[in-house]
Short mmCIF file of C-alpha atoms and ligand atoms in Angstrom, two decimals:
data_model
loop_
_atom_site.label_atom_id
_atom_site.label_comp_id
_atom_site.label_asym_id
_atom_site.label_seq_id
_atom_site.Cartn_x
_atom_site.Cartn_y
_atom_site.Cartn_z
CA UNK A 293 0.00 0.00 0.00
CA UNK A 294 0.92 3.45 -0.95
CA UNK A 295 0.04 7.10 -0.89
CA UNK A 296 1.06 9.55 -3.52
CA UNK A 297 0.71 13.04 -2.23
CA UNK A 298 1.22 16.17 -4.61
CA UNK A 299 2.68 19.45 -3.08
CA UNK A 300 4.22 17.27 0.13
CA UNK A 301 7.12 19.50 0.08
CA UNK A 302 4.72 22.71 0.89
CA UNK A 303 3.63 24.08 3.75
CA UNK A 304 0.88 21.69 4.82
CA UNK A 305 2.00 19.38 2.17
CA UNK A 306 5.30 18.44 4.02
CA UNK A 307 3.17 18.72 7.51
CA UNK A 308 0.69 15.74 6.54
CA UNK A 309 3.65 13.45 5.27
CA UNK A 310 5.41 14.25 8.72
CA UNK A 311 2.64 13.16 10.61
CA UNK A 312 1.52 10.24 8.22
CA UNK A 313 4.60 8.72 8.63
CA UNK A 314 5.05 9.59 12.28
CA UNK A 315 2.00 7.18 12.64
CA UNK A 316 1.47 4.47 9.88
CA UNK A 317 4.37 3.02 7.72
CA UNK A 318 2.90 2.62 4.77
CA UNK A 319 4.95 4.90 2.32
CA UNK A 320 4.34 7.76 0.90
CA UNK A 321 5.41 8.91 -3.04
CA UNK A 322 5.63 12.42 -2.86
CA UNK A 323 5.62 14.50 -6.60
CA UNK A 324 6.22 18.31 -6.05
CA UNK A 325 7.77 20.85 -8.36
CA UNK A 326 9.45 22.44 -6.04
CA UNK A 327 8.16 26.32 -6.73
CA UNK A 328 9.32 29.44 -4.67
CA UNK A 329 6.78 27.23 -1.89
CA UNK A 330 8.17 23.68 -1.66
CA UNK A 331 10.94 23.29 0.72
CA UNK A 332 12.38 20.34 0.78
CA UNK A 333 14.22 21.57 4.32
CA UNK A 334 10.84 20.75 5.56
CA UNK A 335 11.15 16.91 5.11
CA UNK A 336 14.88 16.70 6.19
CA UNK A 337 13.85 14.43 8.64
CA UNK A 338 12.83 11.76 6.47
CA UNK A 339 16.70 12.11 4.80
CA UNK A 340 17.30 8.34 4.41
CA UNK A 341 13.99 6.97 5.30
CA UNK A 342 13.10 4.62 2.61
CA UNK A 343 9.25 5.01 3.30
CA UNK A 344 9.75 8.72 1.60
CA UNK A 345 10.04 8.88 -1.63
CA UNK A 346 10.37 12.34 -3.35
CA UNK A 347 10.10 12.88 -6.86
CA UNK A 348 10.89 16.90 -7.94
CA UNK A 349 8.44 16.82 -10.91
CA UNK A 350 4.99 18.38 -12.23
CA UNK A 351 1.77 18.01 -11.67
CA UNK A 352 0.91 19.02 -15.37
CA UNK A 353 3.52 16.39 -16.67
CA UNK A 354 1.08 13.45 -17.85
CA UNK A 355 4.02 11.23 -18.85
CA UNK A 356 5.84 11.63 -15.40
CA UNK A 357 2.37 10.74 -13.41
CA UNK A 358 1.73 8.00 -15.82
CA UNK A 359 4.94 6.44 -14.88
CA UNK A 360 4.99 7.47 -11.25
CA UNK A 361 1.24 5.65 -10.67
CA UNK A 362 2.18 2.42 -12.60
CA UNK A 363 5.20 2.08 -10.65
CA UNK A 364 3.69 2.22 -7.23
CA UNK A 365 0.46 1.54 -7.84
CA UNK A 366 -0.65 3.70 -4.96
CA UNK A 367 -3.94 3.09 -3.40
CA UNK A 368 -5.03 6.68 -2.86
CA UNK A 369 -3.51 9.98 -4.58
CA UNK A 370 -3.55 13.24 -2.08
CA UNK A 371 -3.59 16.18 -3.95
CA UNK A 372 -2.10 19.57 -2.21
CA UNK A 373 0.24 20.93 -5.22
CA UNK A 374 -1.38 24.27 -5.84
CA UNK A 375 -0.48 27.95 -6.73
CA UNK A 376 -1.74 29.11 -2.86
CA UNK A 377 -1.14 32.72 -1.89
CA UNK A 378 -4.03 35.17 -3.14
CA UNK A 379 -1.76 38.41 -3.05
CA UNK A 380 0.64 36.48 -6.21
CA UNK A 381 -2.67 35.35 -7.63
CA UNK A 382 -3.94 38.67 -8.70
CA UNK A 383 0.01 39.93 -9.69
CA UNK A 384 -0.01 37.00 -11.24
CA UNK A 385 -3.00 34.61 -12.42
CA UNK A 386 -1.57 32.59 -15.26
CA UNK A 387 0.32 30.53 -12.90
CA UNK A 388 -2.75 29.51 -10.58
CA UNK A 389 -4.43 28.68 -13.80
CA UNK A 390 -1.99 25.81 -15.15
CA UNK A 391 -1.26 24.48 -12.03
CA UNK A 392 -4.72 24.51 -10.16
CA UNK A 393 -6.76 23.83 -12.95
CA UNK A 394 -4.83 22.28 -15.84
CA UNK A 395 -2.86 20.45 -13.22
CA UNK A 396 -6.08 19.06 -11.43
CA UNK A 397 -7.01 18.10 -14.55
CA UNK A 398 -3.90 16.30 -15.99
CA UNK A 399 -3.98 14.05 -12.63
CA UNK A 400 -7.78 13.56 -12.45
CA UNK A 401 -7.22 12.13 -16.10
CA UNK A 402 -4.15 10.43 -15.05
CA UNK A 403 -5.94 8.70 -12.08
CA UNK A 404 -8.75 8.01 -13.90
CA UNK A 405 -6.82 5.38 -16.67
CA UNK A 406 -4.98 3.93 -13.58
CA UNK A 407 -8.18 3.55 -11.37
CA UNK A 408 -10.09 2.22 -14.60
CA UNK A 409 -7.59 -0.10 -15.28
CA UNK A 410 -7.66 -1.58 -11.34
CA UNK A 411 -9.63 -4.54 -10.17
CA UNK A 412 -11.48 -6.09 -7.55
CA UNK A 413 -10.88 -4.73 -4.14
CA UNK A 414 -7.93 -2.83 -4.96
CA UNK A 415 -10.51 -0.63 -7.50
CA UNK A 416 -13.17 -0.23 -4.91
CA UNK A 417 -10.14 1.07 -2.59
CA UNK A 418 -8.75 3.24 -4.66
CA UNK A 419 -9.24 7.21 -3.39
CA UNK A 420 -8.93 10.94 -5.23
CA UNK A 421 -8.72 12.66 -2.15
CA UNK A 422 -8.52 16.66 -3.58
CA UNK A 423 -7.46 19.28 -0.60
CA UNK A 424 -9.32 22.56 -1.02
CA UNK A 425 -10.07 26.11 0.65
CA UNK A 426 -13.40 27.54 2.17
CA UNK A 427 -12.24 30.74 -0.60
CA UNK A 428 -14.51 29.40 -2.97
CA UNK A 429 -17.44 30.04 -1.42
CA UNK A 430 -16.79 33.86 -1.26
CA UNK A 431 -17.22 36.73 1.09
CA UNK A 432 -19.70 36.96 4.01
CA UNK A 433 -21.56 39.62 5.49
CA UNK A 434 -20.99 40.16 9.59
CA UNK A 435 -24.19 38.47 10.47
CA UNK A 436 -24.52 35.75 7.73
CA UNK A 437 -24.44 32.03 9.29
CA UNK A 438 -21.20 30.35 8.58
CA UNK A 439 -20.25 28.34 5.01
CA UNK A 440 -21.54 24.90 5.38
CA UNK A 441 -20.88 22.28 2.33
CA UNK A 442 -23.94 23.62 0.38
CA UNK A 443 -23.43 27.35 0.39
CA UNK A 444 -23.03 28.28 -3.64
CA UNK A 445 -19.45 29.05 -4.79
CA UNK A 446 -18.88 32.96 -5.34
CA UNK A 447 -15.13 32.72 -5.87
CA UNK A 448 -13.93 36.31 -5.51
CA UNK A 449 -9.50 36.19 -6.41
CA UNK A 450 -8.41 34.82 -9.18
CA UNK A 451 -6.66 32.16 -6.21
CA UNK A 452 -10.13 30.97 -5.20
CA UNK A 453 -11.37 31.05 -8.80
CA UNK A 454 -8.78 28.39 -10.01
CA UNK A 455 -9.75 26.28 -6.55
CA UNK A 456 -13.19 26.36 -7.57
CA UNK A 457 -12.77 25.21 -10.72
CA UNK A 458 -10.74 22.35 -9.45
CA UNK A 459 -13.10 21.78 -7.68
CA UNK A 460 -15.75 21.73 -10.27
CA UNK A 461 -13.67 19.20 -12.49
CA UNK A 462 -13.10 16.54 -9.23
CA UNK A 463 -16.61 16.31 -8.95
CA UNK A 464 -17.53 16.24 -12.53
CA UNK A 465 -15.50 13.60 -12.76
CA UNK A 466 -17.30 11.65 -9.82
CA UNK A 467 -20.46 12.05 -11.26
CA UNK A 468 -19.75 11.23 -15.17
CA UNK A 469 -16.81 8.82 -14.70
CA UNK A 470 -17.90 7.49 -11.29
CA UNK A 471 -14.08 8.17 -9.79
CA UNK A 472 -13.67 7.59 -6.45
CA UNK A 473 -13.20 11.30 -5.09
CA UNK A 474 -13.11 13.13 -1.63
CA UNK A 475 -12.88 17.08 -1.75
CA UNK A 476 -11.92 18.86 1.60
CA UNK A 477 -12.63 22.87 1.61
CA UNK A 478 -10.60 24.19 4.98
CA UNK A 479 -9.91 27.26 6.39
CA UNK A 480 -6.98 29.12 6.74
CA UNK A 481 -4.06 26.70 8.30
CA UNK A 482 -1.24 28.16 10.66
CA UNK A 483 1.42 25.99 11.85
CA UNK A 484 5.23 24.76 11.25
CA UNK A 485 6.82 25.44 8.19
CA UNK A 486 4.02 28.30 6.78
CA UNK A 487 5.91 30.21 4.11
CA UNK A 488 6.67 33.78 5.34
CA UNK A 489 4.61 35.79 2.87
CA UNK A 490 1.53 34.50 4.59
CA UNK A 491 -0.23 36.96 7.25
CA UNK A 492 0.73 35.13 10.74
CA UNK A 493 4.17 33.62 9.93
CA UNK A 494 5.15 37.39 7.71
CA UNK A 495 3.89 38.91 11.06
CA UNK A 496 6.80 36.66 13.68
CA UNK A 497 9.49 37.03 11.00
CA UNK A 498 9.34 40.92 10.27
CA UNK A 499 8.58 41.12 14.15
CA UNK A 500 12.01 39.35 14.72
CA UNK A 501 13.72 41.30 11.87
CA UNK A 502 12.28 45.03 13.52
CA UNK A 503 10.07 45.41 10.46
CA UNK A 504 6.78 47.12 10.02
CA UNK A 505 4.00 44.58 10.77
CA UNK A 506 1.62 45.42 7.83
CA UNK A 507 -2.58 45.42 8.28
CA UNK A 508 -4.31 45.13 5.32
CA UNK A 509 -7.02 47.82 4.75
CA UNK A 510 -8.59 48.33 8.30
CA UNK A 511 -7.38 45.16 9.56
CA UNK A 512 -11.13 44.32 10.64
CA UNK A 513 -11.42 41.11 7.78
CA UNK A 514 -12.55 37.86 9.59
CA UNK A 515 -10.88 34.46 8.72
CA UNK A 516 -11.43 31.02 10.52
CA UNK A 517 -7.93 29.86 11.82
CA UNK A 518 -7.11 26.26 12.24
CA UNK A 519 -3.57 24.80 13.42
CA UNK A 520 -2.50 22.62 10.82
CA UNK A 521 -2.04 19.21 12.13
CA UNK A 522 -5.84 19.37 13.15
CA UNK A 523 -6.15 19.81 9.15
CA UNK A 524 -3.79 16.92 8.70
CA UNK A 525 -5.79 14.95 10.95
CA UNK A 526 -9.18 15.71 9.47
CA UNK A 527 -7.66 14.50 5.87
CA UNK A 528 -6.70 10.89 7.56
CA UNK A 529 -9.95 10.52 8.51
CA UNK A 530 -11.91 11.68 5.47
CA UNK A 531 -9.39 10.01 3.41
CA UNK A 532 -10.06 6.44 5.37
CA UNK A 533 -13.77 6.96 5.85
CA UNK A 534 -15.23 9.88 3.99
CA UNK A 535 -17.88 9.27 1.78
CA UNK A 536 -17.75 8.91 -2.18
CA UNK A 537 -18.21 12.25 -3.94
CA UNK A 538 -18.96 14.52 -0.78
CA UNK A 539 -17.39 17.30 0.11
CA UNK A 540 -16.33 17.93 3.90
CA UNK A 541 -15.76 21.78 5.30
CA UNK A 542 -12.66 21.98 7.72
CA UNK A 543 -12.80 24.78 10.43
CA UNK A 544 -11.22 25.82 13.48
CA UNK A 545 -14.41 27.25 15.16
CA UNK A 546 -12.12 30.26 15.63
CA UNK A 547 -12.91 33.64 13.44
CA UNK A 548 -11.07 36.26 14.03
CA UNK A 549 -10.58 39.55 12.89
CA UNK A 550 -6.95 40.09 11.04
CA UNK A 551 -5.66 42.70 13.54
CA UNK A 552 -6.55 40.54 16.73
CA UNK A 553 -4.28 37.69 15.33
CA UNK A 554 -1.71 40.55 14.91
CA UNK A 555 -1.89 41.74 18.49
CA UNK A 556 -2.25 38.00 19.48
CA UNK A 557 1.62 37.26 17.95
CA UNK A 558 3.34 40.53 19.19
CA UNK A 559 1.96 39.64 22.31
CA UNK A 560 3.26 36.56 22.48
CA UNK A 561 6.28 37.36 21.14
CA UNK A 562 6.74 40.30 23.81
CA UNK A 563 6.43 37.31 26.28
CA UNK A 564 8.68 34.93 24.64
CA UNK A 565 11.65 37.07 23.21
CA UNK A 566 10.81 40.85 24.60
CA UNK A 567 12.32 43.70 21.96
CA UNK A 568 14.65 45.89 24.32
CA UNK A 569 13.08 48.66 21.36
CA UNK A 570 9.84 48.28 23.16
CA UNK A 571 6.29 46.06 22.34
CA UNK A 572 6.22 44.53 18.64
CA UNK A 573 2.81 46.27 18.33
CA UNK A 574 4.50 49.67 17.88
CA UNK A 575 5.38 48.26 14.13
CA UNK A 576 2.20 47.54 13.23
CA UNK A 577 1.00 49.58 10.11
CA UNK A 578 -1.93 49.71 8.55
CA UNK A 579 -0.86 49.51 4.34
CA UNK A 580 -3.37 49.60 1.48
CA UNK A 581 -5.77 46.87 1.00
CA UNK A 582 -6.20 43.99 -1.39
CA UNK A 583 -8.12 44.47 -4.46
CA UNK A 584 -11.43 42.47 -4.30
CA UNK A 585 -10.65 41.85 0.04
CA UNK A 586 -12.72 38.71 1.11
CA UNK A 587 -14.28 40.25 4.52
CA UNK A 588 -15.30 37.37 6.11
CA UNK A 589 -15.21 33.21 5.99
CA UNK A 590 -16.10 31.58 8.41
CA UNK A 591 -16.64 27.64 8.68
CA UNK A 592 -19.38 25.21 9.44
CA UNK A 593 -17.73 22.03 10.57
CA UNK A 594 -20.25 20.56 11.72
CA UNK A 595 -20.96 17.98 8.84
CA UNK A 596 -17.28 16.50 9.20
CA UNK A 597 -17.59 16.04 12.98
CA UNK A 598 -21.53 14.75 13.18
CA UNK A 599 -20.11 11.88 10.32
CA UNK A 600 -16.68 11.42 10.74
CA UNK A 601 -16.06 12.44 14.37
CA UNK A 602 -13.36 14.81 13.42
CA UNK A 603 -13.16 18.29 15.72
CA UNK A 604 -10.02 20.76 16.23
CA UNK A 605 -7.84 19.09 18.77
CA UNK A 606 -6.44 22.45 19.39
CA UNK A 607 -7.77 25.65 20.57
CA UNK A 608 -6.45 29.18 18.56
CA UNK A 609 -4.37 29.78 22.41
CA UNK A 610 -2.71 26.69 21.77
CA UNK A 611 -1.86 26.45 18.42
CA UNK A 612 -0.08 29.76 18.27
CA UNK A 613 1.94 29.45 21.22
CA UNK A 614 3.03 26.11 19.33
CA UNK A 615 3.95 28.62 16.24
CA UNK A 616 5.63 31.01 17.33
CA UNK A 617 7.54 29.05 19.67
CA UNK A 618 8.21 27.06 16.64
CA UNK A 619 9.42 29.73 14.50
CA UNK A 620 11.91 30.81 17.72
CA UNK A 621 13.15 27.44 17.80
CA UNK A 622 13.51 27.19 14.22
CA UNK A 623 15.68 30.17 13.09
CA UNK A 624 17.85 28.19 10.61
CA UNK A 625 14.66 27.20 8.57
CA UNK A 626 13.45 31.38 8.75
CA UNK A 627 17.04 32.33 7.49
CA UNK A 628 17.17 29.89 4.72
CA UNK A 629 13.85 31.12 3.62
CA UNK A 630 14.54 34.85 3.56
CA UNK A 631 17.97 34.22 2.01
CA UNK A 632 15.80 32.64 -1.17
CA UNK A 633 13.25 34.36 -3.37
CA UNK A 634 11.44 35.42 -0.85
CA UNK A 635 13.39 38.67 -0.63
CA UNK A 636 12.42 39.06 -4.61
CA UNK A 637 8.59 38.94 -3.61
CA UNK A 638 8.65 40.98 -0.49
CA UNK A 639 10.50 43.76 -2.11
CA UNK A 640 7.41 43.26 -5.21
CA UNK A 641 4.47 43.42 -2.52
CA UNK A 642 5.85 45.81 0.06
CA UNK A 643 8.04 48.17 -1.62
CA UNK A 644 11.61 48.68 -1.69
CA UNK A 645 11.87 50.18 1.97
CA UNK A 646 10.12 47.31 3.19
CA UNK A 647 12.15 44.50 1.51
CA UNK A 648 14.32 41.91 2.60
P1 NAD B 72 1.99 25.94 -0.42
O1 NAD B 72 2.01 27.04 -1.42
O2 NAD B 72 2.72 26.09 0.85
O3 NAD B 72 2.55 24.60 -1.12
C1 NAD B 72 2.18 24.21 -2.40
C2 NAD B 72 3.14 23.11 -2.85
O4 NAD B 72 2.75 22.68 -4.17
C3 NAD B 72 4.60 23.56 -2.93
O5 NAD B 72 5.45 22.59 -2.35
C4 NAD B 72 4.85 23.67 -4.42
O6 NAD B 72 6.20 23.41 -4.80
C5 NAD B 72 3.91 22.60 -4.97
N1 NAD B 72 3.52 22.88 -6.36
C6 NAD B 72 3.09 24.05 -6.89
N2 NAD B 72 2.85 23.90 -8.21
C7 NAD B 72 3.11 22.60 -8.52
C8 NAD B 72 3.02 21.84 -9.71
N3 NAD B 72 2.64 22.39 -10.88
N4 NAD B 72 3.36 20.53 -9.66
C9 NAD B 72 3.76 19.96 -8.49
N5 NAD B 72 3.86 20.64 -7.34
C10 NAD B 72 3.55 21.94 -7.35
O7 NAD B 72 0.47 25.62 -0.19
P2 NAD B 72 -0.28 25.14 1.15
O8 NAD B 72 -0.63 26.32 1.95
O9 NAD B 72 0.49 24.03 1.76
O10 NAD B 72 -1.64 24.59 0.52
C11 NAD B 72 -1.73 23.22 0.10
C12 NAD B 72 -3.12 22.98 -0.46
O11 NAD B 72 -4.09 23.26 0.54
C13 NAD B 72 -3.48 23.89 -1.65
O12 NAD B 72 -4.22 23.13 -2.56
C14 NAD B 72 -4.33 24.99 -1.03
O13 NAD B 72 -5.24 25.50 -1.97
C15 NAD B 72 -5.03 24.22 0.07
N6 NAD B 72 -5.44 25.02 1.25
C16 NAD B 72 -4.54 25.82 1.89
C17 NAD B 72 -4.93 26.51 3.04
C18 NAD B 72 -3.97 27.38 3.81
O14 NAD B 72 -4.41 28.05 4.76
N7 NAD B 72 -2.68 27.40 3.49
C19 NAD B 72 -6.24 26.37 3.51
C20 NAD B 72 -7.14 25.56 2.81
C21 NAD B 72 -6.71 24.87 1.69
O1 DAU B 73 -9.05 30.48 3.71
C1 DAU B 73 -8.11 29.54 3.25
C2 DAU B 73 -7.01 30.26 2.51
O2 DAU B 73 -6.21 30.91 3.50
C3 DAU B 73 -6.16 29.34 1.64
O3 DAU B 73 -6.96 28.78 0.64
C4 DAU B 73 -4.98 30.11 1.02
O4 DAU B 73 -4.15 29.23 0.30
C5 DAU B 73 -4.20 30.76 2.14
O5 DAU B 73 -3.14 31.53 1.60
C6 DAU B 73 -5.10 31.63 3.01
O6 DAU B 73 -5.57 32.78 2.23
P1 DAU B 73 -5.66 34.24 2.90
O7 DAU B 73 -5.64 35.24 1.81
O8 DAU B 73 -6.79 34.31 3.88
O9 DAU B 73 -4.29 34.21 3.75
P2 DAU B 73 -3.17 35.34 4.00
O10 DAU B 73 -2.28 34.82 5.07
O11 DAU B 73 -2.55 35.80 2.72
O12 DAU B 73 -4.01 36.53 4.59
C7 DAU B 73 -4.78 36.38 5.76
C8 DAU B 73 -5.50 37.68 6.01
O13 DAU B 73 -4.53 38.66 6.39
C9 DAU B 73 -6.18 38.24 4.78
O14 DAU B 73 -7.39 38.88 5.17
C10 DAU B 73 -5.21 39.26 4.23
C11 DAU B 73 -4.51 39.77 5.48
N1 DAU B 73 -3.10 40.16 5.30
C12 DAU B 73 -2.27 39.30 4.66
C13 DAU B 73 -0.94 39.62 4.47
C14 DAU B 73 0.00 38.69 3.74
C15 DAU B 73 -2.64 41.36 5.82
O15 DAU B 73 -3.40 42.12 6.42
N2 DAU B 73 -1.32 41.68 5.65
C16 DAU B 73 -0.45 40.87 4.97
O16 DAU B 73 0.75 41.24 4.81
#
């Protein structure tokens, strides 16, 4: 038995093949292009484990899955490799197209000749498990009751645009092929290894670095924050019991408004590795917004944990400590990050005066 997981050098990528193999040996074949977001630092760890197998290779490369499924014959394919950050997606769409749609595509096609060419109980095992985000269901209003599975999608970025339409084509391909899918929609993850241009791990490492914190717009946007092993977790279980052709919201029962979570990590931070300058909340500052700003998601989990049991096993007081402490601890990994093309993109978003 085997898992092939796409994007498993990424952030929560390289966390679910840490923790997979942490608890089950059954190995994992792991195909990720390695973009400005795959790290393979990440899985250092797993140096010379022979349950680990990583192939540097794309997604949109028929030929290469082809090969990669008939020589391992996995039983399930986990698909993370995406185009992720919103901010790059509206620089920059053409990118999230190919990868998130025409590279959903080229392994939904891909899985579907090895699937159909399976038999017997190894066919009726067989799972498309395809990891998505709560973005495509759009914006919500203060008041409005949280997404559950059945809200329409409103995509809003060109990001949660190519997710939906991922989307779209995993379960079209359920319903007209019969393929043996499972879509997850989560909210946003924090955790170990999140790639610095992302709000909460951009907020410790500028923190660190004496750089201005910077707020989106009036820093009063809501998102739904879940630590990301609970997200992990939540795929192991709807991978091993989900049903065929649903779709299963992730949440963190935890909304919270963007400038909270920024107060939340200077806080912390004051407490864990005080700035002789003074509190980290005197760099906070407020910059322009994004164009087309989701203001709120929030998630309805209740679906995943009324069938499948599944609820956050940590709280948002928890998880963060774990994350920034993490980031503390894990300098070396920060450093070898910024000294990559990170700077390139910071320097893009940010300005000159606020680059690397
Ligand atoms: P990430 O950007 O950290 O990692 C993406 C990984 O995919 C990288 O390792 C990258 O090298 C790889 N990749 C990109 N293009 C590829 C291609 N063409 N072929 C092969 N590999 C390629 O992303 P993440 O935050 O870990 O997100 C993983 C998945 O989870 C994505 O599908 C994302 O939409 C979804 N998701 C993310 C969040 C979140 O908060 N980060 C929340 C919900 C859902
Ligand atoms: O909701 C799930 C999604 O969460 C995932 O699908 C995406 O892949 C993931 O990147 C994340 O998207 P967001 O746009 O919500 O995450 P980001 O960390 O970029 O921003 C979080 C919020 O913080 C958002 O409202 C924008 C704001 N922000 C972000 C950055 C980078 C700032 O105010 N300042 C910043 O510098």
């Amino acid at each position: 038995m085997t898992l092939l997981v796409t994007g498993g050098a990424g952030f929560i990528g390289s966390n679910f093949v840490l923790d997979w193999l942490a608890a089950s040996d059954e190995p994992v074949v792991n195909l990720d292009a390695l973009t400005y977001a795959g790290n393979r630092q990440n899985l250092a760890s797993l140096d010379g484990d022979a349950r680990h197998v990583f192939v540097q290779g794309d997604i949109c490369d028929r030929d290469l899955i082809d090969r990669l499924l008939s020589a391992h014959r996995p039983r399930a394919i986990v698909h993370f490799a995406a185009e992720s950050h919103v901010d790059r997606s509206i620089h920059g769409p053409g990118a999230f197209m190919q990868t998130n749609v025409t590279g959903t595509f080229t392994l939904l096609e891909a899985a579907r000749g090895h699937w159909g060419a399976l038999e017997g109980d190894e066919k009726a095992a067989f799972r498309f498990h395809h990891v998505s985000t709560d973005e495509v269901y759009g914006s919500l209003g203060p008041t409005d009751p949280p997404f559950a599975e059945t809200h329409p999608y409103e995509p809003n970025s060109p990001y949660s645009a190519s997710k939906a339409a991922s989307d779209h084509l995993v379960r079209a391909w359920h319903h007209t092929y019969g393929m043996p899918v499972v879509t997850t929609n989560c909210s946003n993850n924090y955790g170990p290894y999140h790639f610095p241009e992302k709000l909460i791990p951009l907020i410790i490492v500028n923190a660190l670095a004496g750089k201005p914190l910077p707020v989106y717009g009036d820093g009063q946007q809501v998102r739904d924050w879940l630590y990301v092993k609970d997200h992990c977790a939540a795929i192991r279980e709807v991978l091993t019991r989900g049903r065929l052709g649903e779709t299963y919201n992730i949440g963190g029962w935890n909304e919270k408004p963007n400038i909270d979570i920024v107060t939340t990590v200077c806080a912390l931070l004051d407490e864990l590795q005080p700035d002789a300058a003074g509190p980290y909340a005197r760099l906070i500052t407020y910059v322009k917004d994004r164009p087309g700003h989701d203001r709120r998601y929030a998630i309805d989990a209740r679906k995943i944990e009324r069938e499948l049991g599944w609820r956050p096993a940590e709280t948002f007081d928890t998880g963060i400590r774990k994350t920034v402490r993490w980031y503390l601890d894990n300098q070396p990994w920060v450093q070898n990050v910024l000294s990559g093309g990170y700077r390139d993109w910071v320097t893009q978003q940010y300005g000159a005066e606020q680059g690397a």
